Coordinates of C-alpha atoms in Angstrom, one line a residue:
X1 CA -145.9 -2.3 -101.7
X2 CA -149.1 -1.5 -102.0
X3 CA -151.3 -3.3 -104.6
X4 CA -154.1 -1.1 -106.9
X5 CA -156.6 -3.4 -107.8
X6 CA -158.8 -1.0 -110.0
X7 CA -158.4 2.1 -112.5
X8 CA -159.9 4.3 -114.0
X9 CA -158.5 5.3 -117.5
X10 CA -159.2 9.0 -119.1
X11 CA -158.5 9.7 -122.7
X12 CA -157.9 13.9 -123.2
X13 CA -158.3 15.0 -126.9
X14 CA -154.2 15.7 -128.4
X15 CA -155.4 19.6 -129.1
X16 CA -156.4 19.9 -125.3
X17 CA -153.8 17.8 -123.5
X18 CA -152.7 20.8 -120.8
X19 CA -149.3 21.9 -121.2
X20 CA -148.9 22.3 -117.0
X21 CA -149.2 19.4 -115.4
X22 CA -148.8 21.2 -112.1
X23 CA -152.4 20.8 -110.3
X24 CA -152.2 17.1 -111.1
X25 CA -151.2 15.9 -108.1
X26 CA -154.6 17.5 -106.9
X27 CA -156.5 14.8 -108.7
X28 CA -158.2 11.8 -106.9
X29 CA -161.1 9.8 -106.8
X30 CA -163.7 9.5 -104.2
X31 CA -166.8 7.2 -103.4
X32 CA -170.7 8.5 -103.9
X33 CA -171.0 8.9 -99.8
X34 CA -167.6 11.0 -100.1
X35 CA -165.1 9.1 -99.4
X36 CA -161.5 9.5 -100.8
X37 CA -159.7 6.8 -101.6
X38 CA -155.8 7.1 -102.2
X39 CA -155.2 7.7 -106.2
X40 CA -152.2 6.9 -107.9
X41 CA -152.0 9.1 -111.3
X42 CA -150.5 7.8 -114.3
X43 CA -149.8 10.1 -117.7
X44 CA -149.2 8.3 -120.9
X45 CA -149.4 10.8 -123.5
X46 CA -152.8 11.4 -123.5
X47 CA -154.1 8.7 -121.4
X48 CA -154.8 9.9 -117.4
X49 CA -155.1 6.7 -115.4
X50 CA -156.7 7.1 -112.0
X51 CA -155.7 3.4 -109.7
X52 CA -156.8 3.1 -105.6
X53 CA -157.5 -0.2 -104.1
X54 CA -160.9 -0.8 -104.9
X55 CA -163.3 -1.6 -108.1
X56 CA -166.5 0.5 -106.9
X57 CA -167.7 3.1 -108.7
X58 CA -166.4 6.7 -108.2
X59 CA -166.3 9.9 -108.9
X60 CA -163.0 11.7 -110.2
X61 CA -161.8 15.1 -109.1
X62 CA -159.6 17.1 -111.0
X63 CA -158.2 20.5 -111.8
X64 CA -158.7 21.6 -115.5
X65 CA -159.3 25.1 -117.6
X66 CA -162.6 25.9 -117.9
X67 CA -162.7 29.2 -120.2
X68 CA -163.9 32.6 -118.5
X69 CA -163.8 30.4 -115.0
X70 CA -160.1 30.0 -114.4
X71 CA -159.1 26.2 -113.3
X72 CA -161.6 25.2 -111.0
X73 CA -161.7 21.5 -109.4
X74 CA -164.1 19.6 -111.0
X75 CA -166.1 16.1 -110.8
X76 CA -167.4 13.5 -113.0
X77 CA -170.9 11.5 -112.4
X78 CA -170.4 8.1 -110.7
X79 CA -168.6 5.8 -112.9
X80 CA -167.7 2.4 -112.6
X81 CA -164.7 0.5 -113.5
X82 CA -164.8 -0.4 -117.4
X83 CA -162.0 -1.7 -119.8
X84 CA -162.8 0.9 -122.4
X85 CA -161.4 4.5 -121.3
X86 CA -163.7 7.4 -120.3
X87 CA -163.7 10.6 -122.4
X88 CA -162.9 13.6 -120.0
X89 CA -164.3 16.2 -121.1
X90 CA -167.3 14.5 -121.4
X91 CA -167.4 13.0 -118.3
X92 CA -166.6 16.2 -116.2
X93 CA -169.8 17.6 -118.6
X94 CA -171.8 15.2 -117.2
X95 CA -171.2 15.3 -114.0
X96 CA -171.2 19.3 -114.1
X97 CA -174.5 18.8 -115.8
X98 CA -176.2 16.4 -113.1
X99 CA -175.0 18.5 -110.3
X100 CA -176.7 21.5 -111.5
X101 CA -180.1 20.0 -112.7
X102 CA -180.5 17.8 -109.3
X103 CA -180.0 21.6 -107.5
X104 CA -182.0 23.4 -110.0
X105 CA -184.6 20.9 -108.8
X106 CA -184.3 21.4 -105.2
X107 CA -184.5 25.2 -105.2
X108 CA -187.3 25.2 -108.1
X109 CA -189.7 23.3 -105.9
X110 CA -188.4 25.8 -102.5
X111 CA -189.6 28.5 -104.3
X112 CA -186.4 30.0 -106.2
X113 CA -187.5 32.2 -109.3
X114 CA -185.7 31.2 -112.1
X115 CA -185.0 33.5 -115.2
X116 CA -185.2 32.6 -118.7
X117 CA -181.6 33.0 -119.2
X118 CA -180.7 30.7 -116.9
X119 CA -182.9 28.0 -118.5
X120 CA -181.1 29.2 -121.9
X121 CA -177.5 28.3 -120.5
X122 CA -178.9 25.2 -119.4
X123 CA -180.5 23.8 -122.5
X124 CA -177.4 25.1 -124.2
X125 CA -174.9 22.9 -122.0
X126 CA -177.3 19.9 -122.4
X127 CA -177.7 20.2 -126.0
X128 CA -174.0 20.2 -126.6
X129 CA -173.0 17.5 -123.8
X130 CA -175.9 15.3 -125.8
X131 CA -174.0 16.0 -129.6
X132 CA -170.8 15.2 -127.9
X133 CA -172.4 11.7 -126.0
X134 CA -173.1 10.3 -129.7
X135 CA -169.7 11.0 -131.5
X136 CA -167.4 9.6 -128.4
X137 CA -165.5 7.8 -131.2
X138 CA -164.3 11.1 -132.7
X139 CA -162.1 12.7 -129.4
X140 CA -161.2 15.5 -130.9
X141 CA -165.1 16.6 -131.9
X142 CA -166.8 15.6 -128.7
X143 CA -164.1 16.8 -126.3
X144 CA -165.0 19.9 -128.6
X145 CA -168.6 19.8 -127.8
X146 CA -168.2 18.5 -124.3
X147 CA -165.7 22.1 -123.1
X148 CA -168.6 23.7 -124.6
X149 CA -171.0 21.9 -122.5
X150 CA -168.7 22.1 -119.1
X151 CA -168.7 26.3 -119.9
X152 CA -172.2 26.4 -120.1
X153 CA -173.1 24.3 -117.3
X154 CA -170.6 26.3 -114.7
X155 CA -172.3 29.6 -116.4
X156 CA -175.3 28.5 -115.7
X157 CA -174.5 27.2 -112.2
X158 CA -172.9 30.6 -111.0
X159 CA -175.9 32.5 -112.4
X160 CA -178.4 29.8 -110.3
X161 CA -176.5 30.1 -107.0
X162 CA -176.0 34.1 -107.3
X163 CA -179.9 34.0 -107.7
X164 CA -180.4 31.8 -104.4
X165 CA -178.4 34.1 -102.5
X166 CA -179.7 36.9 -103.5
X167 CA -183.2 35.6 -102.9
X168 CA -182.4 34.5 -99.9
X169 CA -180.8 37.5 -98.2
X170 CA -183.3 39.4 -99.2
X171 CA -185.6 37.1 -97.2
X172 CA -183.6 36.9 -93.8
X173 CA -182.4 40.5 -94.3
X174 CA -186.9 41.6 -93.9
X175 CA -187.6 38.7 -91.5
X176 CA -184.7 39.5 -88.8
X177 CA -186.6 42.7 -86.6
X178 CA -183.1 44.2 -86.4
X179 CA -182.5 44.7 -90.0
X180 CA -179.1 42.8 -89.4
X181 CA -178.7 39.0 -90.6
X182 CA -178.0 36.6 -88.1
X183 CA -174.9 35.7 -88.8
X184 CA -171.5 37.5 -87.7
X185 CA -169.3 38.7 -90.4
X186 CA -165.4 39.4 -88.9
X187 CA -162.0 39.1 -89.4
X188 CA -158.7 37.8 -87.2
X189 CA -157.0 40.4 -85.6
X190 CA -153.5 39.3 -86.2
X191 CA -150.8 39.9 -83.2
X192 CA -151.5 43.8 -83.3
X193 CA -154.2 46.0 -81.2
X194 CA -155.6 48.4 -83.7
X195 CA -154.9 51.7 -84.3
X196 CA -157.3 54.4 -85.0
X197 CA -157.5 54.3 -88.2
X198 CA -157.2 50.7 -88.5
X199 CA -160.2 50.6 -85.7
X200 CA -162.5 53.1 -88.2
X201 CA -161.5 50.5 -90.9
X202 CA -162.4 47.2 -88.9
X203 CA -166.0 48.7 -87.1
X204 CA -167.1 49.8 -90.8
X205 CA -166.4 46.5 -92.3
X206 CA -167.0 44.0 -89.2
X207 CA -169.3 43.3 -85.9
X208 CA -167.0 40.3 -84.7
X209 CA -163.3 39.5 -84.5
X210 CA -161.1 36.8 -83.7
X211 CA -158.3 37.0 -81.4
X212 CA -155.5 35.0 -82.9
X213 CA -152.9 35.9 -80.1
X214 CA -155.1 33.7 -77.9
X215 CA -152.8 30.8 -79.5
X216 CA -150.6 28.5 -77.1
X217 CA -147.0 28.8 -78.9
X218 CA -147.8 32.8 -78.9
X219 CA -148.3 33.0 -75.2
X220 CA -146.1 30.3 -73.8
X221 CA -142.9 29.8 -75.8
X222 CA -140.9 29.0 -72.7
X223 CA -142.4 26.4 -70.6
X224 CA -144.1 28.2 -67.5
X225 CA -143.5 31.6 -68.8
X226 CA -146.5 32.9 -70.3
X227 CA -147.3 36.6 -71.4
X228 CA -151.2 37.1 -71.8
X229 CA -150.3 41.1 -72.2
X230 CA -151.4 41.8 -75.5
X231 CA -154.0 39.1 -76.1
X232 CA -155.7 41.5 -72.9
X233 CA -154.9 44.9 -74.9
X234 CA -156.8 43.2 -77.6
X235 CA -159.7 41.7 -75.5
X236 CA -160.1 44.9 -73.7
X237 CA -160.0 47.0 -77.3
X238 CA -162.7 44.7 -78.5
X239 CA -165.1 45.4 -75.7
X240 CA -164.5 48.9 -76.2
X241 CA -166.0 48.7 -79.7
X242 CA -168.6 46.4 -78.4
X243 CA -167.5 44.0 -80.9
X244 CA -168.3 40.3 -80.7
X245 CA -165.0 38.3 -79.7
X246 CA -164.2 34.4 -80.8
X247 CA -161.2 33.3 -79.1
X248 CA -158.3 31.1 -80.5
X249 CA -156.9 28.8 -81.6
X250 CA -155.8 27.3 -78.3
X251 CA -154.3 24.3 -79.9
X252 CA -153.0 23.8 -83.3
X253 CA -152.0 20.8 -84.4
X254 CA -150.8 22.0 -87.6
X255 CA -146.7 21.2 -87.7
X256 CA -145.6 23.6 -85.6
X257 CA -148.4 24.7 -84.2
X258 CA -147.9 23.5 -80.6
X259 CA -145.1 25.2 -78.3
X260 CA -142.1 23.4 -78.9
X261 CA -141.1 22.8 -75.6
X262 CA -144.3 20.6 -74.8
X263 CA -142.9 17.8 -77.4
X264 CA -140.9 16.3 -74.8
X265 CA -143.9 15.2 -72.7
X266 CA -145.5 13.7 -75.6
X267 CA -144.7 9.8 -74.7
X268 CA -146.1 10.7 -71.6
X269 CA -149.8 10.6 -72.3
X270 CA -151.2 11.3 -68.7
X271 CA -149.4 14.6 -68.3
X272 CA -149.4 15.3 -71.9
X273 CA -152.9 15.7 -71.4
X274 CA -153.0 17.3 -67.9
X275 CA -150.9 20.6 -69.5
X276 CA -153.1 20.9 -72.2
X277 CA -155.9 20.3 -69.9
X278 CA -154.0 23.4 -67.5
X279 CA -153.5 26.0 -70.3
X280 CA -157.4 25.6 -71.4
X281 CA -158.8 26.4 -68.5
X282 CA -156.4 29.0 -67.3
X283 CA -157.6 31.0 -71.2
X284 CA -161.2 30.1 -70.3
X285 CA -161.1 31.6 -66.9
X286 CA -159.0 34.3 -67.9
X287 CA -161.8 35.5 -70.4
X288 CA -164.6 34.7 -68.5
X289 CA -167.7 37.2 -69.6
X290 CA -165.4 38.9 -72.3
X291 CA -165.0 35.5 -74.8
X292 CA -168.1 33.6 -74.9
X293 CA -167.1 31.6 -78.8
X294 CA -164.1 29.5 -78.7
X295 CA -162.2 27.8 -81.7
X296 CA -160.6 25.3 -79.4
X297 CA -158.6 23.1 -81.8
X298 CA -157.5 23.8 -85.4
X299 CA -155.8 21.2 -88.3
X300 CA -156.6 18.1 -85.6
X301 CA -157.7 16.4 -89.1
X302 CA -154.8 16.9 -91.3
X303 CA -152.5 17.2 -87.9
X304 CA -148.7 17.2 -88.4
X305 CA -147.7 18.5 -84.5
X306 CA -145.4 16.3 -83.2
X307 CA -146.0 13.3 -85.4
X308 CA -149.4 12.3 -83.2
X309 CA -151.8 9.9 -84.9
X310 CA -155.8 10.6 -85.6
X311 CA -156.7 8.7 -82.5
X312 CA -154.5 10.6 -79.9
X313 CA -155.6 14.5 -82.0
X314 CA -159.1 13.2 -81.5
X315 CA -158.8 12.0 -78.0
X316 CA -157.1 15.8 -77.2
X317 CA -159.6 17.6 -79.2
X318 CA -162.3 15.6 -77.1
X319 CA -160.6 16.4 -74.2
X320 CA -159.9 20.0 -75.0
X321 CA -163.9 20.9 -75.6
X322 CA -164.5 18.7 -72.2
X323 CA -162.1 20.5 -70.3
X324 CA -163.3 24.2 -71.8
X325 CA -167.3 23.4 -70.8
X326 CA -166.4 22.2 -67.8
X327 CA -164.7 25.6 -66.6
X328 CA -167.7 27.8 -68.4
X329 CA -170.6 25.6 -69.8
X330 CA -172.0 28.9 -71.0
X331 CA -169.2 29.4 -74.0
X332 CA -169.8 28.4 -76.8
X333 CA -166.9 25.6 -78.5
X334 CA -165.9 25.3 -81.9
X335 CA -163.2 23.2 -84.0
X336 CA -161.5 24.2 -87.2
X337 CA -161.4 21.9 -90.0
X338 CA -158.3 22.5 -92.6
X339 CA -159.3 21.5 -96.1
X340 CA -163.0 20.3 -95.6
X341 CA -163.2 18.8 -99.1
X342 CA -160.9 16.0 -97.8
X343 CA -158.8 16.2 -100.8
X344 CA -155.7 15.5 -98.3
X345 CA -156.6 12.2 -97.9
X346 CA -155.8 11.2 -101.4
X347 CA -152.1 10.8 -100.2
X348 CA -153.4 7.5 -97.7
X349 CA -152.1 8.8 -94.6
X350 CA -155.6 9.6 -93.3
X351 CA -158.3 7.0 -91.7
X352 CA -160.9 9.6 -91.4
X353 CA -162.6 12.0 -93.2
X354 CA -163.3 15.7 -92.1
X355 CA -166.6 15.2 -91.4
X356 CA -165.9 11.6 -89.6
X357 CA -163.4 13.7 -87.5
X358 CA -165.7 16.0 -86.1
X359 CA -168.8 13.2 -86.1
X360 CA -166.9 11.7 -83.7
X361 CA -166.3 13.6 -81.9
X362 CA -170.0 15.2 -81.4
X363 CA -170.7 11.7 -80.5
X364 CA -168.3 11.4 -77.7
X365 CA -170.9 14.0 -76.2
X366 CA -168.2 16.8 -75.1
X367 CA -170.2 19.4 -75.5
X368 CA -169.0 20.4 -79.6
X369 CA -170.6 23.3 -79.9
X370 CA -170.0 24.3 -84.0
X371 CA -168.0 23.2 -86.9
X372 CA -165.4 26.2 -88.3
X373 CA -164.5 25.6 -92.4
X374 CA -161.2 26.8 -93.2
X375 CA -161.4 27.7 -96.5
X376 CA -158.3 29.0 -98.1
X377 CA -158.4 28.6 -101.7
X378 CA -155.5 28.8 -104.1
X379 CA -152.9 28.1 -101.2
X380 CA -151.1 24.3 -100.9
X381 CA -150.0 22.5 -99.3
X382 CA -152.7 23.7 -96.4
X383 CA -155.0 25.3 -98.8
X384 CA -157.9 24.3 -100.6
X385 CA -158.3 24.4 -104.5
X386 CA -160.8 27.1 -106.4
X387 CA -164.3 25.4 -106.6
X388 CA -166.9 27.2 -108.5
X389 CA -169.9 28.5 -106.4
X390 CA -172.4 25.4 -106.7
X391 CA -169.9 23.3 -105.7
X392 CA -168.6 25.5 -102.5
X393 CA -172.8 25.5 -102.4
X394 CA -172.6 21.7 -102.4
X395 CA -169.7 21.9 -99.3
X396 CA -171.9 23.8 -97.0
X397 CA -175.0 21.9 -97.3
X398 CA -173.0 18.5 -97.1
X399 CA -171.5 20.0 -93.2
X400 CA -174.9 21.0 -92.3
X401 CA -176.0 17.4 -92.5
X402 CA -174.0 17.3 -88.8
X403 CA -176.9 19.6 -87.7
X404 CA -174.0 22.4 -85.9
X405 CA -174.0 25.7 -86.7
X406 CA -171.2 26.3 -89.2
X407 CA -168.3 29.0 -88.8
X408 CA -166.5 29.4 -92.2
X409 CA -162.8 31.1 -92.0
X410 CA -161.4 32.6 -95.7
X411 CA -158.3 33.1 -97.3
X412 CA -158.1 34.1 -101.0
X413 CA -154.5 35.7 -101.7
X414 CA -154.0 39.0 -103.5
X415 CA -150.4 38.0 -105.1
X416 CA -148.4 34.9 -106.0
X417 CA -145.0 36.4 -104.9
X418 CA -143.0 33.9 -102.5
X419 CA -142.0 35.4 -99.3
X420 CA -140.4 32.6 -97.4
X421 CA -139.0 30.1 -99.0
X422 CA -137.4 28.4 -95.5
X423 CA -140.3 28.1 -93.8
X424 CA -142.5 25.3 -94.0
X425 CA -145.2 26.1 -92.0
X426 CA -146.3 29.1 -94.8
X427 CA -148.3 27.7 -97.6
X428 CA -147.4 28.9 -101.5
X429 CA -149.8 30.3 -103.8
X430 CA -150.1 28.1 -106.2
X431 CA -150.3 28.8 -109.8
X432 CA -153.5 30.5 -111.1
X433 CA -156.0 28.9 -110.7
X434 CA -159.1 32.0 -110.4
X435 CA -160.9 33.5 -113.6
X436 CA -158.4 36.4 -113.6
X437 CA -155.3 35.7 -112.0
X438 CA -154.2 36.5 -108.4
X439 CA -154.4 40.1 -107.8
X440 CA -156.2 43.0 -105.1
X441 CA -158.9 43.1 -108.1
X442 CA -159.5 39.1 -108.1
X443 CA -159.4 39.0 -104.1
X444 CA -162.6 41.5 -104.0
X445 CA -164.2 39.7 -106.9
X446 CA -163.9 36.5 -105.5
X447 CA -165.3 38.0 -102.2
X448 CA -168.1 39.5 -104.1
X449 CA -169.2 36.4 -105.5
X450 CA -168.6 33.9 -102.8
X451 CA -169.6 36.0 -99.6
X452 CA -173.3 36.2 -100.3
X453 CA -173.4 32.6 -100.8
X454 CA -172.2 31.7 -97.3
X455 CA -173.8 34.8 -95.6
X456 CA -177.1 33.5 -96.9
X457 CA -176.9 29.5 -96.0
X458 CA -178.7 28.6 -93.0
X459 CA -176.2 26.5 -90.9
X460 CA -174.0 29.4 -91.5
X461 CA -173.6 31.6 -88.3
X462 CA -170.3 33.0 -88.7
X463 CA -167.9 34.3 -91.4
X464 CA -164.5 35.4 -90.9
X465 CA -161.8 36.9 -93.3
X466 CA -158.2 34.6 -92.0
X467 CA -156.0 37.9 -91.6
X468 CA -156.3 41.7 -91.4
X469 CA -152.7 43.1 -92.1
X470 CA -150.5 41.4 -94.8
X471 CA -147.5 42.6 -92.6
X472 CA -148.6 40.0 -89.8
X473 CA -147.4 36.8 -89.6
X474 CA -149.5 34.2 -91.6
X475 CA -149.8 30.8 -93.2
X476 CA -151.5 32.0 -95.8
X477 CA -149.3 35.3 -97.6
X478 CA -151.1 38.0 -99.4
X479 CA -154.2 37.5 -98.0
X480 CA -154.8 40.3 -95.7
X481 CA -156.8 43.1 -96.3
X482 CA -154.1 45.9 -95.8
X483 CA -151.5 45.5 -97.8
X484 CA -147.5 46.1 -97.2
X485 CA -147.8 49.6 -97.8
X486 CA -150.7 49.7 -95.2
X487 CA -153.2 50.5 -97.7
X488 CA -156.8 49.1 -97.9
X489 CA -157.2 46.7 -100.7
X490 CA -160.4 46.4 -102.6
X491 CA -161.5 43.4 -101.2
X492 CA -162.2 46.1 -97.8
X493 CA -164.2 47.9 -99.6
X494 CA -166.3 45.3 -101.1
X495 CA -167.1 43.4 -97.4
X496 CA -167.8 47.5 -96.1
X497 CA -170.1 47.2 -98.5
X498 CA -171.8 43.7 -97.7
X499 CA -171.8 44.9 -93.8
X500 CA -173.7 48.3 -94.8
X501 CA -176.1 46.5 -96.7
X502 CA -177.1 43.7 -93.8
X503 CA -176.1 45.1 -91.1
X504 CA -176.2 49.2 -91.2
X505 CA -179.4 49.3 -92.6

């Protein structure tokens, strides 16, 4: 058995002890550098106790209702391991706090103008996170005073970020001679070739798509018979509409990602290898001059395919990019990361972080071209959780550290209904976690809010909506942008919009 050496213990005031304990299992605790350690959670009425396997100092990450912002994740400061037990609310005020004047800092002295009101909302949160610091021996007042603090602080960070972007697209968009931004905004295609008036609908909204038929199981489910048919119908239909192509994934190594046939040659290393090896350089050639951006490998750090362990998914994603420069070293080769906060590796059955994942493998010197984020928030067990904008803010500037240019993939769903309860490999909406609850409405609000952000971060050279049509297969239901009935959503309209703006103009 596995022995926890430290804990953390939380107390939560009786009047704000959540009735739905469901998000708990979210909770963990990770290290300053961002490390996650594996969390055991305890409840004891209203006592949270946080043990992993070490007594350093660390920050804790949890869901909890913040009012007029849904049930974001949020983190404490740094704290270190103490008899006495930690007010919550207080500490998630202070770390909100902390987090927002350290970037209020940095953008202050880049330049950023700030308004008056957002200094208001940030005296306000300080002033009531300081009453609530000096009566922590009345819970009930200062967990009071500290929710005050934590709305203030995440109004007052949404308002700061939604000024840098603005700001800042409003720089790139007069320095780029075009008038366009340099990044691509697209979508996946799903396994359909547009019609007509689903091609008016894409071209208005998009100037890139991916072409998710280009996916091993999709083209060979029977060993040696593949059909590359309609993954050419929608090459060819692309380059029609002069649209810019990224191809993939080749290999997923999400459970059941990988054609099942090809488990039987998985104790058998050598070939294992040499057919993956085969079917990446038969796509590559195939495409030659069409598909010049490649998201080779997707889920290699959460994995699940076939049982294989972080060393053999990193030695085949190696080898996969290798292989793919080799047979064009003019393409461009990406990787997918599933869940790059690293929340996953809470559980323990992880070695690596994301970003150690994909650090080493840039330093095997392949040939990595670009780092894709999946980011598919409200969905489990493959999703990520709702963070509020400074802290997705946070996420992008921690992956640009890698100095690659940064793809980010989206999923935000439109409904909560379950459509397959049998199989595994679709991921559930969990329950609602954004300001409004899941709905067409929320999906373009949250794309209203969050796509400026990542259209205007520098390491940022590529954004993609996760799935056109609901009707197409998908690990992430609800998401598309068409719904059942074949109807636009809002959230169409809304990135029309952004494309017009940056892009039209």
């Amino acid at each position: 058995m596995t022995r926890f050496m430290g804990n953390l213990r939380f107390l939560i005031a009786p009047s704000q002890v959540p009735e739905d304990w469901s998000d708990l299992h979210r909770a963990y605790l990770n290290a300053v550098d961002g490390r996650v350690f594996p969390t055991r959670i305890e409840v004891d009425g209203n006592l949270l106790t946080f043990r992993r396997q070490t007594s350093q100092s660390c920050k804790l990450n949890i869901v909890w209702n913040i009012s007029d912002f849904g049930r974001p994740m949020v983190r404490s400061a740094s704290l270190p391991e103490r008899e006495e037990a930690y007010v919550l609310l207080l500490e998630l005020a202070r770390g909100k706090i902390s987090t927002l004047k350290d970037q209020l800092s940095v953008w202050q002295i880049a330049g950023l103008n700030i308004p008056a009101a957002l200094w208001t909302l940030h005296d306000e949160a300080f002033a009531a996170f300081s009453q609530a610091a000096i009566i922590q021996d009345k819970l009930e007042e200062c967990s009071e005073l500290a929710g005050v603090a934590l709305q203030k602080a995440h109004a007052a960070a949404e308002m700061l970020v939604q000024i840098y972007a603005r700001q800042r697209l409003t720089i790139l968009h007069q320095r780029s001679q075009s008038m366009k931004l340099p990044v691509s905004l697209g979508c996946n295609l799903g396994e359909f070739v547009p019609s007509a008036s689903e091609s008016q609908l894409i071209l208005q909204a998009f100037d890139a798509v991916n072409t998710d038929l280009i996916n091993w199981k999709l083209i060979e489910a029977y060993e040696g018979d593949q059909n590359w048919d309609l993954c050419d119908q929608q090459v060819d239909w692309c380059e029609k509409n002069n649209l810019l192509i990224r191809g993939g994934c080749l290999l997923d190594f999400s459970p059941k990602g990988l054609p099942d046939w090809l488990e039987s040659w998985k104790l058998d290393m050598v070939n294992f290898q040499s057919i993956i090896s085969h079917f990446i350089e038969t796509a590559i050639t195939r495409y030659t001059g069409s598909i010049r951006t490649w998201t080779l490998v997707s889920s290699m750090n959460t994995g699940g395919v076939f049982g294989l362990n972080e060393e053999t998914r990193l030695t085949l994603t190696a080898r996969a990019i290798e292989v793919a420069k080799q047979t064009d070293d003019s393409i461009q080769c990406f990787v997918r990361v599933e869940q790059p906060c690293g929340d996953y590796l809470s559980k323990g059955q992880h070695q690596l972080s994301p970003m150690q994942f994909v650090d080493a493998i840039d330093r095997l010197g392949v040939g990595l071209s670009g780092i894709d984020l999946e980011l598919s928030i409200g969905y489990f067990p493959n999703g990520s959780h709702h963070h509020d904008l400074l802290d997705i803010s946070k996420l992008i500037d921690k992956w640009s550290t890698l100095n690659l240019p940064l793809h980010i993939t989206l999923a935000f769903p439109s409904d909560d209904s379950d459509i397959s309860e049998k199989n595994s490999t679709i991921s559930k909406v969990q329950t609602n976690q954004w300001k409004t609850g899941w709905s067409e409405a929320a999906q373009a609000e949250w794309i209203d809010l969050y796509l400026p952000l990542l259209l205007a971060k520098p390491a940022v050279t590529g954004v993609y909506w996760s799935q056109f049509r609901d009707q197409d297969p998908s690990r992430f239901p609800h998401s598309g942008l068409i719904n059942l009935d074949g109807q636009a959503k809002p959230a169409l309209e809304t990135i029309t919009k952004y494309h017009k703006q940056y892009w039209r103009s």
